[in-house]
Amino acid sequence: MPFKCGYVTVIGRPNSGKSTLVNALVGRKVAIVSPKPQTTRLRIQGIVNRENAQIVLTDTPGIHKPASALNQQMMEEVQQSLDGVDILALVADASVDFGAGDRYALDWVRRFHGKSFLILNKIDLFRDKRKLLPRIEIYSRDHTFTEIFPVSALTGNGMPALEKSLIEHLPEGVPFFPQDQFTDQPERFLAAELVREKAILKTREELPHAIAVLVDTYEETEKLLHIRATIYVEREGQKGIVIGKGGLMLKQIGTEARLELESMLGAKIFLELYVKVLPNWRDNPAIVRQLDWHRQLEQLSEER
Ligand code: GDP
Ligand code: MG
């Protein structure tokens, strides 16, 4: 069987179950920080790895804006943000009536030139599946979807069929990301990069590229985003530089990275930094693989 790999962008009204669906496909909870509209890579949410396929799932914030606020400029940006996307998946809460928000979301799909899926979610909330038909009719009046799937992202009902079909409709290709990783999202990448940037900036002369930063844990709680990251250096002396007198340098690096991240992500952040000596970390497969993923991500977003 050929390997399938591609991008699936998930859109829909708030509360339609997009996050639940993404988590269900990925197979674990992907921490989600409501991202301000930023670059393409900031929207990557999760990567689904299967033996014969890799699905890169992307969320699209801001789909709930009223149609009246829509101007030409915005539509062009929408169009651009959908460049390179293989499948656009519209998630709708089938348990509530079709409304203006659904109409607006549907307009996005109609402007998309690739394959489109209609995912009617929350079917666990009603017994009579015949209720779905009028709903499908409304959508089909204005757009011909490539596939239509009734599912429950919560119970998992219909999800295997959806996943199978998504994979079938993806193009053949090599995986964009290492397959043993990454159920991840770019805020995490951004956090690591920001810490690295501040560390290099503040310690300039002393340690140019001898450092790598990896995020160990990335947890979203009610009140804040808890990030634990490790700065890897190659020698004991470099560790001393990064930590600084009385820990002052590390504290400054952390504060600057945290402030910038907070303003970029619009979330309160608790950033915990550790420094570890790992001689020749460049030869360490586990680290290089993750850094490699970073590079791939950068390349991908440049291409798009
Ligand atoms: P999003 O705003 O589109 O990302 O929606 P969420 O994934 O955050 O889900 C919104 C609410 O709908 C949450 O309370 C979910 O638990 C619930 N939900 C999502 N999918 C389903 C489903 O299939 N069935 C039911 N009953 N609830 C669901
Ligand atoms: Mg969500």
Short mmCIF file of C-alpha atoms and ligand atoms in Angstrom, two decimals, residues 13-20 121-122 124-125 152-154, ligand 1:
data_model
loop_
_atom_site.label_atom_id
_atom_site.label_comp_id
_atom_site.label_asym_id
_atom_site.label_seq_id
_atom_site.Cartn_x
_atom_site.Cartn_y
_atom_site.Cartn_z
CA ARG A 13 -18.53 27.04 14.35
CA PRO A 14 -17.25 27.23 17.89
CA ASN A 15 -18.54 24.36 19.97
CA SER A 16 -19.18 22.14 16.98
CA GLY A 17 -16.58 19.76 18.36
CA LYS A 18 -13.49 20.54 16.29
CA SER A 19 -11.06 20.11 19.17
CA THR A 20 -12.73 16.94 20.33
CA ASN A 121 -20.92 15.67 14.70
CA LYS A 122 -22.68 14.80 17.97
CA ASP A 124 -24.98 10.53 19.94
CA LEU A 125 -27.35 13.28 21.02
CA SER A 152 -19.71 11.33 17.38
CA ALA A 153 -16.27 12.62 18.21
CA LEU A 154 -17.15 12.03 21.86
P1 GDP B 1 -14.87 23.36 19.25
O1 GDP B 1 -15.16 24.70 19.82
O2 GDP B 1 -15.47 23.21 17.89
O3 GDP B 1 -13.41 23.04 19.28
O4 GDP B 1 -15.64 22.28 20.16
P2 GDP B 1 -15.09 21.35 21.35
O5 GDP B 1 -14.34 20.20 20.78
O6 GDP B 1 -14.41 22.19 22.36
O7 GDP B 1 -16.45 20.77 21.90
C1 GDP B 1 -17.44 21.63 22.40
C2 GDP B 1 -18.36 20.84 23.32
O8 GDP B 1 -19.03 19.83 22.57
C3 GDP B 1 -17.59 20.13 24.41
O9 GDP B 1 -18.35 20.19 25.57
C4 GDP B 1 -17.52 18.70 23.91
O10 GDP B 1 -17.42 17.76 24.94
C5 GDP B 1 -18.80 18.56 23.16
N1 GDP B 1 -18.73 17.58 22.09
C6 GDP B 1 -17.81 17.47 21.11
N2 GDP B 1 -18.08 16.42 20.31
C7 GDP B 1 -19.20 15.84 20.80
C8 GDP B 1 -19.99 14.70 20.41
O11 GDP B 1 -19.72 13.99 19.46
N3 GDP B 1 -21.08 14.45 21.18
C9 GDP B 1 -21.43 15.20 22.25
N4 GDP B 1 -22.52 14.87 22.92
N5 GDP B 1 -20.71 16.26 22.63
C10 GDP B 1 -19.62 16.59 21.92
#
